PDB file of C-alpha atoms and ligand atoms in Angstrom:
ATOM      1  CA  SER A   1     119.367-135.022-208.721  1.00  0.00           C
ATOM      2  CA  GLY A   2     120.717-135.421-212.655  1.00  0.00           C
ATOM      3  CA  ILE A   3     124.255-133.655-210.553  1.00  0.00           C
ATOM      4  CA  ILE A   4     125.139-135.999-207.923  1.00  0.00           C
ATOM      5  CA  ALA A   5     123.639-139.099-210.518  1.00  0.00           C
ATOM      6  CA  THR A   6     126.341-137.663-213.465  1.00  0.00           C
ATOM      7  CA  SER A   7     128.782-137.203-209.746  1.00  0.00           C
ATOM      8  CA  ALA A   8     128.422-140.725-208.932  1.00  0.00           C
ATOM      9  CA  MET A   9     128.502-142.634-212.011  1.00  0.00           C
ATOM     10  CA  ILE A  10     132.168-140.340-212.585  1.00  0.00           C
ATOM     11  CA  LEU A  11     133.188-141.209-209.305  1.00  0.00           C
ATOM     12  CA  ILE A  12     132.752-144.997-210.309  1.00  0.00           C
ATOM     13  CA  LEU A  13     133.777-145.479-213.918  1.00  0.00           C
ATOM     14  CA  MET A  14     136.696-142.865-212.322  1.00  0.00           C
ATOM     15  CA  GLY A  15     137.476-146.474-209.694  1.00  0.00           C
ATOM     16  CA  PHE A  16     136.840-149.105-212.595  1.00  0.00           C
ATOM     17  CA  LEU A  17     139.556-146.916-214.295  1.00  0.00           C
ATOM     18  CA  ILE A  18     141.979-146.697-211.874  1.00  0.00           C
ATOM     19  CA  TRP A  19     141.678-150.288-211.101  1.00  0.00           C
ATOM     20  CA  TYR A  20     142.775-151.210-213.916  1.00  0.00           C
ATOM     21  CA  LEU A  21     145.075-148.772-215.015  1.00  0.00           C
ATOM     22  CA  LEU A  22     147.065-150.168-211.523  1.00  0.00           C
ATOM     23  CA  HIS A  23     146.567-153.519-211.671  1.00  0.00           C
ATOM     24  CA  TRP A  24     148.056-152.892-215.422  1.00  0.00           C
ATOM     25  CA  VAL A  25     150.647-150.981-213.614  1.00  0.00           C
ATOM     26  CA  GLY A  26     151.760-153.736-211.422  1.00  0.00           C
ATOM     27  CA  ARG A  27     152.049-156.111-213.972  1.00  0.00           C
ATOM     28  CA  LEU A  28     155.030-154.091-215.537  1.00  0.00           C
ATOM     29  CA  ARG A  29     157.981-156.217-215.861  1.00  0.00           C
ATOM     30  CA  THR A  30     160.339-154.637-218.659  1.00  0.00           C
ATOM     31  CA  ILE A  31     162.854-152.788-216.251  1.00  0.00           C
ATOM     32  CA  GLU A  32     162.803-153.999-213.434  1.00  0.00           C
ATOM     33  CA  GLN A  33     164.873-152.342-211.495  1.00  0.00           C
ATOM     34  CA  MET A  34     163.425-149.480-211.604  1.00  0.00           C
ATOM     35  CA  LYS A  35     159.992-150.678-211.772  1.00  0.00           C
ATOM     36  CA  ASP A  36     159.207-150.491-207.617  1.00  0.00           C
ATOM     37  CA  ASP A  37     160.661-147.024-207.658  1.00  0.00           C
ATOM     38  CA  PHE A  38     158.016-146.363-210.835  1.00  0.00           C
ATOM     39  CA  THR A  39     155.046-147.604-209.425  1.00  0.00           C
ATOM     40  CA  HIS A  40     155.459-146.482-206.172  1.00  0.00           C
ATOM     41  CA  ASN A  41     155.749-142.939-207.810  1.00  0.00           C
ATOM     42  CA  MET A  42     152.667-143.350-210.570  1.00  0.00           C
ATOM     43  CA  THR A  43     150.682-144.496-207.742  1.00  0.00           C
ATOM     44  CA  HIS A  44     150.891-140.951-206.048  1.00  0.00           C
ATOM     45  CA  GLU A  45     150.680-139.611-208.896  1.00  0.00           C
ATOM     46  CA  LEU A  46     147.349-141.182-209.774  1.00  0.00           C
ATOM     47  CA  LYS A  47     145.338-140.570-206.213  1.00  0.00           C
ATOM     48  CA  THR A  48     146.352-137.413-205.988  1.00  0.00           C
ATOM     49  CA  PRO A  49     143.734-136.434-208.264  1.00  0.00           C
ATOM     50  CA  VAL A  50     141.690-139.187-207.267  1.00  0.00           C
ATOM     51  CA  ALA A  51     141.219-138.035-204.303  1.00  0.00           C
ATOM     52  CA  VAL A  52     140.896-134.654-204.526  1.00  0.00           C
ATOM     53  CA  ALA A  53     137.664-135.513-206.956  1.00  0.00           C
ATOM     54  CA  TYR A  54     136.112-137.088-204.103  1.00  0.00           C
ATOM     55  CA  SER A  55     136.282-134.979-202.028  1.00  0.00           C
ATOM     56  CA  ALA A  56     134.647-133.064-203.546  1.00  0.00           C
ATOM     57  CA  ALA A  57     131.738-135.162-204.860  1.00  0.00           C
ATOM     58  CA  ASP A  58     131.799-136.375-201.199  1.00  0.00           C
ATOM     59  CA  SER A  59     131.596-132.961-199.832  1.00  0.00           C
ATOM     60  CA  MET A  60     128.795-131.466-202.859  1.00  0.00           C
ATOM     61  CA  LEU A  61     126.772-134.880-201.829  1.00  0.00           C
ATOM     62  CA  ARG A  62     126.936-134.933-198.446  1.00  0.00           C
ATOM     63  CA  TYR A  63     126.065-130.924-197.884  1.00  0.00           C
ATOM     64  CA  TYR A  64     123.476-130.795-200.938  1.00  0.00           C
ATOM     65  CA  ASP A  65     122.310-127.196-201.841  1.00  0.00           C
ATOM     66  CA  GLN A  66     120.107-127.569-205.339  1.00  0.00           C
ATOM     67  CA  SER A  67     120.091-122.993-204.751  1.00  0.00           C
ATOM     68  CA  ASP A  68     123.018-122.632-204.232  1.00  0.00           C
ATOM     69  CA  GLU A  69     124.822-123.039-207.953  1.00  0.00           C
ATOM     70  CA  ALA A  70     127.610-121.187-207.304  1.00  0.00           C
ATOM     71  CA  ARG A  71     129.051-123.744-205.108  1.00  0.00           C
ATOM     72  CA  ASN A  72     127.895-126.703-207.884  1.00  0.00           C
ATOM     73  CA  LYS A  73     129.623-125.375-209.881  1.00  0.00           C
ATOM     74  CA  GLN A  74     132.488-125.208-208.285  1.00  0.00           C
ATOM     75  CA  PHE A  75     133.011-128.418-207.057  1.00  0.00           C
ATOM     76  CA  LEU A  76     131.680-130.051-210.052  1.00  0.00           C
ATOM     77  CA  LYS A  77     134.525-127.888-211.849  1.00  0.00           C
ATOM     78  CA  ILE A  78     137.319-129.512-210.030  1.00  0.00           C
ATOM     79  CA  ILE A  79     135.626-132.851-209.867  1.00  0.00           C
ATOM     80  CA  MET A  80     136.861-132.398-214.430  1.00  0.00           C
ATOM     81  CA  GLN A  81     139.739-130.306-213.760  1.00  0.00           C
ATOM     82  CA  ARG A  82     141.641-134.062-211.868  1.00  0.00           C
ATOM     83  CA  LEU A  83     139.740-136.359-214.689  1.00  0.00           C
ATOM     84  CA  SER A  84     140.833-135.077-217.680  1.00  0.00           C
ATOM     85  CA  PHE A  85     144.489-134.815-215.431  1.00  0.00           C
ATOM     86  CA  LEU A  86     143.750-138.971-215.252  1.00  0.00           C
ATOM     87  CA  SER A  87     143.349-138.911-218.868  1.00  0.00           C
ATOM     88  CA  GLY A  88     145.865-137.605-219.804  1.00  0.00           C
ATOM     89  CA  MET A  89     147.485-138.976-217.605  1.00  0.00           C
ATOM     90  CA  ILE A  90     146.226-142.340-218.377  1.00  0.00           C
ATOM     91  CA  GLU A  91     147.302-141.956-222.407  1.00  0.00           C
ATOM     92  CA  ASN A  92     150.536-140.729-220.768  1.00  0.00           C
ATOM     93  CA  ILE A  93     151.421-143.804-219.408  1.00  0.00           C
ATOM     94  CA  LEU A  94     149.045-146.744-221.481  1.00  0.00           C
ATOM     95  CA  SER A  95     151.412-145.282-224.934  1.00  0.00           C
ATOM     96  CA  MET A  96     155.005-145.729-223.389  1.00  0.00           C
ATOM     97  CA  SER A  97     154.450-148.945-221.467  1.00  0.00           C
ATOM     98  CA  MET A  98     154.090-150.964-223.909  1.00  0.00           C
ATOM     99  CA  GLU A  99     156.603-149.487-225.859  1.00  0.00           C
ATOM    100  CA  ARG A 100     154.291-148.742-229.302  1.00  0.00           C
ATOM    101  CA  PHE A 101     155.342-145.433-229.716  1.00  0.00           C
ATOM    102  CA  LYS A 102     156.292-146.895-233.429  1.00  0.00           C
ATOM    103  CA  THR A 103     153.615-148.424-234.709  1.00  0.00           C
ATOM    104  CA  MET A 104     151.397-145.694-232.870  1.00  0.00           C
ATOM    105  CA  LYS A 105     148.663-143.716-235.011  1.00  0.00           C
ATOM    106  CA  LEU A 106     148.026-140.136-234.347  1.00  0.00           C
ATOM    107  CA  ASN A 107     144.631-138.495-235.579  1.00  0.00           C
ATOM    108  CA  ILE A 108     145.913-136.213-236.347  1.00  0.00           C
ATOM    109  CA  GLU A 109     144.516-133.254-238.094  1.00  0.00           C
ATOM    110  CA  PRO A 110     144.129-129.467-237.592  1.00  0.00           C
ATOM    111  CA  VAL A 111     144.155-127.858-234.146  1.00  0.00           C
ATOM    112  CA  ALA A 112     143.813-124.521-233.528  1.00  0.00           C
ATOM    113  CA  ILE A 113     146.996-124.153-231.129  1.00  0.00           C
ATOM    114  CA  LYS A 114     146.232-120.895-229.099  1.00  0.00           C
ATOM    115  CA  PRO A 115     143.179-123.193-226.870  1.00  0.00           C
ATOM    116  CA  VAL A 116     144.578-126.039-226.442  1.00  0.00           C
ATOM    117  CA  VAL A 117     147.734-123.791-225.147  1.00  0.00           C
ATOM    118  CA  GLU A 118     145.576-121.669-222.729  1.00  0.00           C
ATOM    119  CA  ASP A 119     143.864-124.756-221.470  1.00  0.00           C
ATOM    120  CA  VAL A 120     146.470-126.831-220.850  1.00  0.00           C
ATOM    121  CA  SER A 121     147.887-123.628-218.936  1.00  0.00           C
ATOM    122  CA  GLY A 122     144.996-123.268-216.847  1.00  0.00           C
ATOM    123  CA  MET A 123     144.432-126.664-215.373  1.00  0.00           C
ATOM    124  CA  MET A 124     148.181-126.576-215.082  1.00  0.00           C
ATOM    125  CA  GLY A 125     148.340-123.491-212.788  1.00  0.00           C
ATOM    126  CA  LEU A 126     145.272-125.109-210.933  1.00  0.00           C
ATOM    127  CA  LYS A 127     147.230-127.645-210.521  1.00  0.00           C
ATOM    128  CA  ALA A 128     150.484-125.879-209.420  1.00  0.00           C
ATOM    129  CA  ASP A 129     150.086-125.728-205.336  1.00  0.00           C
ATOM    130  CA  LYS A 130     152.233-121.482-205.418  1.00  0.00           C
ATOM    131  CA  PRO A 131     151.132-118.478-207.352  1.00  0.00           C
ATOM    132  CA  VAL A 132     152.607-119.015-210.902  1.00  0.00           C
ATOM    133  CA  ASP A 133     152.786-116.883-213.813  1.00  0.00           C
ATOM    134  CA  ILE A 134     151.730-118.272-216.984  1.00  0.00           C
ATOM    135  CA  ASN A 135     152.953-115.652-219.657  1.00  0.00           C
ATOM    136  CA  ILE A 136     150.698-116.725-223.438  1.00  0.00           C
ATOM    137  CA  ASP A 137     151.825-115.022-226.553  1.00  0.00           C
ATOM    138  CA  ILE A 138     150.325-116.228-229.894  1.00  0.00           C
ATOM    139  CA  PRO A 139     148.772-116.058-232.936  1.00  0.00           C
ATOM    140  CA  ASP A 140     145.426-116.150-233.126  1.00  0.00           C
ATOM    141  CA  ASN A 141     144.154-118.266-235.587  1.00  0.00           C
ATOM    142  CA  LEU A 142     147.428-120.498-235.947  1.00  0.00           C
ATOM    143  CA  SER A 143     146.715-124.174-236.752  1.00  0.00           C
ATOM    144  CA  VAL A 144     149.509-127.002-236.833  1.00  0.00           C
ATOM    145  CA  ARG A 145     148.845-130.543-237.625  1.00  0.00           C
ATOM    146  CA  ALA A 146     148.724-133.294-234.601  1.00  0.00           C
ATOM    147  CA  ASP A 147     147.087-135.533-232.831  1.00  0.00           C
ATOM    148  CA  SER A 148     145.231-133.033-230.028  1.00  0.00           C
ATOM    149  CA  LEU A 149     145.398-135.027-226.699  1.00  0.00           C
ATOM    150  CA  HIS A 150     148.848-135.838-227.388  1.00  0.00           C
ATOM    151  CA  LEU A 151     148.865-132.087-228.478  1.00  0.00           C
ATOM    152  CA  GLY A 152     148.195-131.102-224.740  1.00  0.00           C
ATOM    153  CA  ASN A 153     149.933-134.162-222.881  1.00  0.00           C
ATOM    154  CA  ILE A 154     153.149-132.739-224.285  1.00  0.00           C
ATOM    155  CA  LEU A 155     152.592-129.149-223.768  1.00  0.00           C
ATOM    156  CA  SER A 156     151.475-130.103-220.032  1.00  0.00           C
ATOM    157  CA  ASN A 157     154.578-132.376-219.219  1.00  0.00           C
ATOM    158  CA  LEU A 158     156.638-129.219-220.284  1.00  0.00           C
ATOM    159  CA  ILE A 159     154.734-126.723-218.606  1.00  0.00           C
ATOM    160  CA  ASP A 160     154.491-129.098-215.659  1.00  0.00           C
ATOM    161  CA  ASN A 161     158.386-129.706-214.836  1.00  0.00           C
ATOM    162  CA  ALA A 162     159.004-125.310-215.241  1.00  0.00           C
ATOM    163  CA  ILE A 163     156.444-125.229-212.897  1.00  0.00           C
ATOM    164  CA  LYS A 164     157.726-128.353-210.925  1.00  0.00           C
ATOM    165  CA  TYR A 165     161.604-127.458-211.333  1.00  0.00           C
ATOM    166  CA  SER A 166     160.758-124.256-209.403  1.00  0.00           C
ATOM    167  CA  GLY A 167     159.650-121.598-211.693  1.00  0.00           C
ATOM    168  CA  ASP A 168     157.158-119.200-210.799  1.00  0.00           C
ATOM    169  CA  SER A 169     157.211-117.911-213.867  1.00  0.00           C
ATOM    170  CA  VAL A 170     156.056-119.855-217.484  1.00  0.00           C
ATOM    171  CA  ASN A 171     156.568-117.368-220.580  1.00  0.00           C
ATOM    172  CA  ILE A 172     154.478-120.156-223.992  1.00  0.00           C
ATOM    173  CA  ASN A 173     155.524-118.665-226.703  1.00  0.00           C
ATOM    174  CA  ILE A 174     154.404-119.314-230.226  1.00  0.00           C
ATOM    175  CA  LYS A 175     155.741-117.587-233.421  1.00  0.00           C
ATOM    176  CA  ALA A 176     153.975-118.613-236.799  1.00  0.00           C
ATOM    177  CA  ASP A 177     156.834-116.977-238.667  1.00  0.00           C
ATOM    178  CA  ASP A 178     159.579-119.956-237.106  1.00  0.00           C
ATOM    179  CA  ARG A 179     157.076-122.687-236.561  1.00  0.00           C
ATOM    180  CA  SER A 180     158.369-122.682-233.317  1.00  0.00           C
ATOM    181  CA  ILE A 181     156.647-123.162-229.450  1.00  0.00           C
ATOM    182  CA  THR A 182     158.758-122.598-227.042  1.00  0.00           C
ATOM    183  CA  ILE A 183     158.507-122.863-223.255  1.00  0.00           C
ATOM    184  CA  ALA A 184     160.502-121.100-221.140  1.00  0.00           C
ATOM    185  CA  ASP A 185     160.498-120.975-217.185  1.00  0.00           C
ATOM    186  CA  ASN A 186     163.000-118.965-214.486  1.00  0.00           C
ATOM    187  CA  GLY A 187     163.526-121.970-212.084  1.00  0.00           C
ATOM    188  CA  ILE A 188     166.351-123.656-211.071  1.00  0.00           C
ATOM    189  CA  GLY A 189     168.080-125.011-214.368  1.00  0.00           C
ATOM    190  CA  ILE A 190     169.323-127.633-215.191  1.00  0.00           C
ATOM    191  CA  GLU A 191     173.726-127.974-215.769  1.00  0.00           C
ATOM    192  CA  LYS A 192     175.171-128.722-218.467  1.00  0.00           C
ATOM    193  CA  GLY A 193     176.353-132.238-218.170  1.00  0.00           C
ATOM    194  CA  ASN A 194     172.743-133.204-217.982  1.00  0.00           C
ATOM    195  CA  LEU A 195     171.646-131.547-220.582  1.00  0.00           C
ATOM    196  CA  PRO A 196     172.390-134.450-222.935  1.00  0.00           C
ATOM    197  CA  TYR A 197     169.667-137.168-221.427  1.00  0.00           C
ATOM    198  CA  ILE A 198     167.152-135.423-219.753  1.00  0.00           C
ATOM    199  CA  PHE A 199     164.658-137.124-223.092  1.00  0.00           C
ATOM    200  CA  ASP A 200     165.683-140.723-222.044  1.00  0.00           C
ATOM    201  CA  LYS A 201     163.687-142.972-220.300  1.00  0.00           C
ATOM    202  CA  PHE A 202     163.718-143.089-216.681  1.00  0.00           C
ATOM    203  CA  TYR A 203     166.409-140.122-216.767  1.00  0.00           C
ATOM    204  CA  ARG A 204     166.204-137.534-213.446  1.00  0.00           C
ATOM    205  CA  VAL A 205     168.372-135.654-212.489  1.00  0.00           C
ATOM    206  CA  THR A 206     168.812-136.020-208.286  1.00  0.00           C
ATOM    207  CA  SER A 207     171.034-133.469-207.674  1.00  0.00           C
ATOM    208  CA  GLY A 208     170.320-131.706-204.731  1.00  0.00           C
ATOM    209  CA  ASP A 209     168.341-129.342-205.031  1.00  0.00           C
ATOM    210  CA  ARG A 210     165.503-130.989-206.639  1.00  0.00           C
ATOM    211  CA  TYR A 211     165.279-133.276-203.960  1.00  0.00           C
ATOM    212  CA  GLU A 212     161.239-133.582-203.740  1.00  0.00           C
ATOM    213  CA  ALA A 213     160.308-133.060-206.801  1.00  0.00           C
ATOM    214  CA  GLY A 214     158.513-136.438-207.617  1.00  0.00           C
ATOM    215  CA  GLY A 215     158.706-137.740-211.304  1.00  0.00           C
ATOM    216  CA  TYR A 216     159.373-140.948-213.167  1.00  0.00           C
ATOM    217  CA  GLY A 217     161.514-139.782-215.740  1.00  0.00           C
ATOM    218  CA  LEU A 218     159.355-140.456-218.391  1.00  0.00           C
ATOM    219  CA  GLY A 219     157.699-137.571-218.968  1.00  0.00           C
ATOM    220  CA  LEU A 220     160.448-135.732-221.790  1.00  0.00           C
ATOM    221  CA  PHE A 221     161.074-138.837-222.972  1.00  0.00           C
ATOM    222  CA  TYR A 222     156.934-138.782-223.964  1.00  0.00           C
ATOM    223  CA  VAL A 223     157.385-135.912-225.106  1.00  0.00           C
ATOM    224  CA  LYS A 224     159.849-136.238-227.566  1.00  0.00           C
ATOM    225  CA  GLN A 225     158.611-139.635-229.000  1.00  0.00           C
ATOM    226  CA  ILE A 226     155.451-137.742-230.115  1.00  0.00           C
ATOM    227  CA  VAL A 227     157.402-134.557-231.658  1.00  0.00           C
ATOM    228  CA  GLU A 228     159.559-136.693-233.361  1.00  0.00           C
ATOM    229  CA  LEU A 229     156.238-139.192-234.704  1.00  0.00           C
ATOM    230  CA  LEU A 230     155.082-135.605-235.362  1.00  0.00           C
ATOM    231  CA  GLY A 231     157.885-135.076-237.443  1.00  0.00           C
ATOM    232  CA  TRP A 232     158.504-132.188-235.546  1.00  0.00           C
ATOM    233  CA  SER A 233     161.834-131.602-233.549  1.00  0.00           C
ATOM    234  CA  ILE A 234     162.350-130.244-230.004  1.00  0.00           C
ATOM    235  CA  ASP A 235     165.714-128.799-228.027  1.00  0.00           C
ATOM    236  CA  VAL A 236     166.290-127.530-225.273  1.00  0.00           C
ATOM    237  CA  THR A 237     168.692-124.665-223.382  1.00  0.00           C
ATOM    238  CA  SER A 238     169.421-124.188-219.732  1.00  0.00           C
ATOM    239  CA  LYS A 239     171.652-121.755-217.331  1.00  0.00           C
ATOM    240  CA  PRO A 240     172.000-123.478-213.863  1.00  0.00           C
ATOM    241  CA  GLY A 241     169.828-121.389-211.193  1.00  0.00           C
ATOM    242  CA  GLN A 242     168.154-118.771-213.567  1.00  0.00           C
ATOM    243  CA  GLY A 243     166.299-121.088-216.044  1.00  0.00           C
ATOM    244  CA  THR A 244     165.307-123.665-218.812  1.00  0.00           C
ATOM    245  CA  ARG A 245     163.702-122.747-222.244  1.00  0.00           C
ATOM    246  CA  PHE A 246     162.345-125.748-224.005  1.00  0.00           C
ATOM    247  CA  THR A 247     161.985-125.094-228.303  1.00  0.00           C
ATOM    248  CA  ILE A 248     159.787-126.990-230.563  1.00  0.00           C
ATOM    249  CA  LYS A 249     159.985-126.296-233.900  1.00  0.00           C
ATOM    250  CA  PHE A 250     156.554-127.726-235.625  1.00  0.00           C
ATOM    251  CA  LYS A 251     156.079-128.360-240.169  1.00  0.00           C
ATOM    252  CA  SER A 252     155.557-125.901-242.224  1.00  0.00           C
ATOM    253  CA  ASP A 253     152.115-125.192-244.721  1.00  0.00           C
ATOM    254  CA  GLU A 254     150.108-125.335-241.277  1.00  0.00           C
ATOM    255  CA  LYS A 255     148.336-121.842-241.420  1.00  0.00           C
ATOM    256  CA  ARG A 256     145.023-121.853-241.567  1.00  0.00           C
TER     257      ARG A 256
HETATM  258  P1  ADP B   1     160.356-136.146-214.369  1.00  0.00           P
HETATM  259  O1  ADP B   1     160.135-134.798-213.769  1.00  0.00           O
HETATM  260  O2  ADP B   1     159.380-136.702-214.256  1.00  0.00           O
HETATM  261  O3  ADP B   1     161.780-136.373-213.683  1.00  0.00           O
HETATM  262  P2  ADP B   1     160.997-135.619-216.785  1.00  0.00           P
HETATM  263  O4  ADP B   1     161.206-136.880-218.077  1.00  0.00           O
HETATM  264  O5  ADP B   1     159.837-135.044-217.370  1.00  0.00           O
HETATM  265  O6  ADP B   1     161.228-136.742-215.600  1.00  0.00           O
HETATM  266  O7  ADP B   1     162.530-134.937-216.685  1.00  0.00           O
HETATM  267  C1  ADP B   1     163.590-135.326-216.836  1.00  0.00           C
HETATM  268  C2  ADP B   1     164.420-134.623-215.802  1.00  0.00           C
HETATM  269  O8  ADP B   1     164.839-133.087-216.617  1.00  0.00           O
HETATM  270  C3  ADP B   1     164.148-134.476-214.723  1.00  0.00           C
HETATM  271  O9  ADP B   1     164.696-135.413-213.449  1.00  0.00           O
HETATM  272  C4  ADP B   1     164.914-132.391-213.525  1.00  0.00           C
HETATM  273  O10 ADP B   1     165.947-132.712-213.691  1.00  0.00           O
HETATM  274  C5  ADP B   1     164.960-132.038-215.340  1.00  0.00           C
HETATM  275  N1  ADP B   1     163.912-130.509-216.195  1.00  0.00           N
HETATM  276  C6  ADP B   1     163.304-131.073-216.834  1.00  0.00           C
HETATM  277  N2  ADP B   1     162.713-129.807-217.286  1.00  0.00           N
HETATM  278  C7  ADP B   1     163.134-128.781-216.220  1.00  0.00           C
HETATM  279  C8  ADP B   1     163.312-128.172-216.129  1.00  0.00           C
HETATM  280  N3  ADP B   1     161.900-126.995-216.312  1.00  0.00           N
HETATM  281  N4  ADP B   1     163.662-127.622-215.346  1.00  0.00           N
HETATM  282  C9  ADP B   1     164.586-128.337-215.279  1.00  0.00           C
HETATM  283  N5  ADP B   1     164.839-129.334-214.410  1.00  0.00           N
HETATM  284  C10 ADP B   1     164.246-130.570-216.035  1.00  0.00           C
END
């Protein structure tokens, strides 16, 4: 039926996309020392959502039951979510590996921010491997001038970090008057000495307690580049053992 054909097509497209991307990532030669690590982590990062989407489509095709609409919808939802995560990742990788930030063209338009935050938070909550409490406090009808895809990526990077670095409660707060977006977590925090470097390309804090958290030190670099391209700014404050707070200041006259 239609659903089977759609899933099959999505999978084939996804296969091509990933093949192309890995092929392309493999050709990155800019920073030799970091390359192997980078490719390894990236491959891992890409493989997981592909594997999840693949098995969802596989079980759907294998045990297809037309009458069980709820189950079919659930599988399609999983596939959609993984695809949307992958598309964000791909956009991330392409934007930074090509060193094209300075000339990058953003598609800037008024973006209603609440739905973007809600979508991204929902996805991050599902992606998390533990229960996470994401609290959102954003005025309705607030728009900012931004590129909606990149804005979504910025938020998912920050929320992803908040969860990855042990937070189980994330507060996302937007104040129209201050023109500020804050993303605060109750995770392990960042020592003062490391704070000045966290937006640097490939910088990762590797001290003891953050052992396993995977990554390649590009998330915050990407965030900072885009924030600056938008003419915005980003700041961070943190208390080790208590949590971290990122504050983005967006530009004025953004209210609809
Ligand atoms: P990655 O997470 O891939 O290492 P990022 O650029 O996203 O790279 O972050 C750089 C470093 O900043 C991370 O290695 C981590 O140590 C630290 N960091 C970022 N966000 C947080 C956070 N919310 N809490 C604690 N540490 C963080």
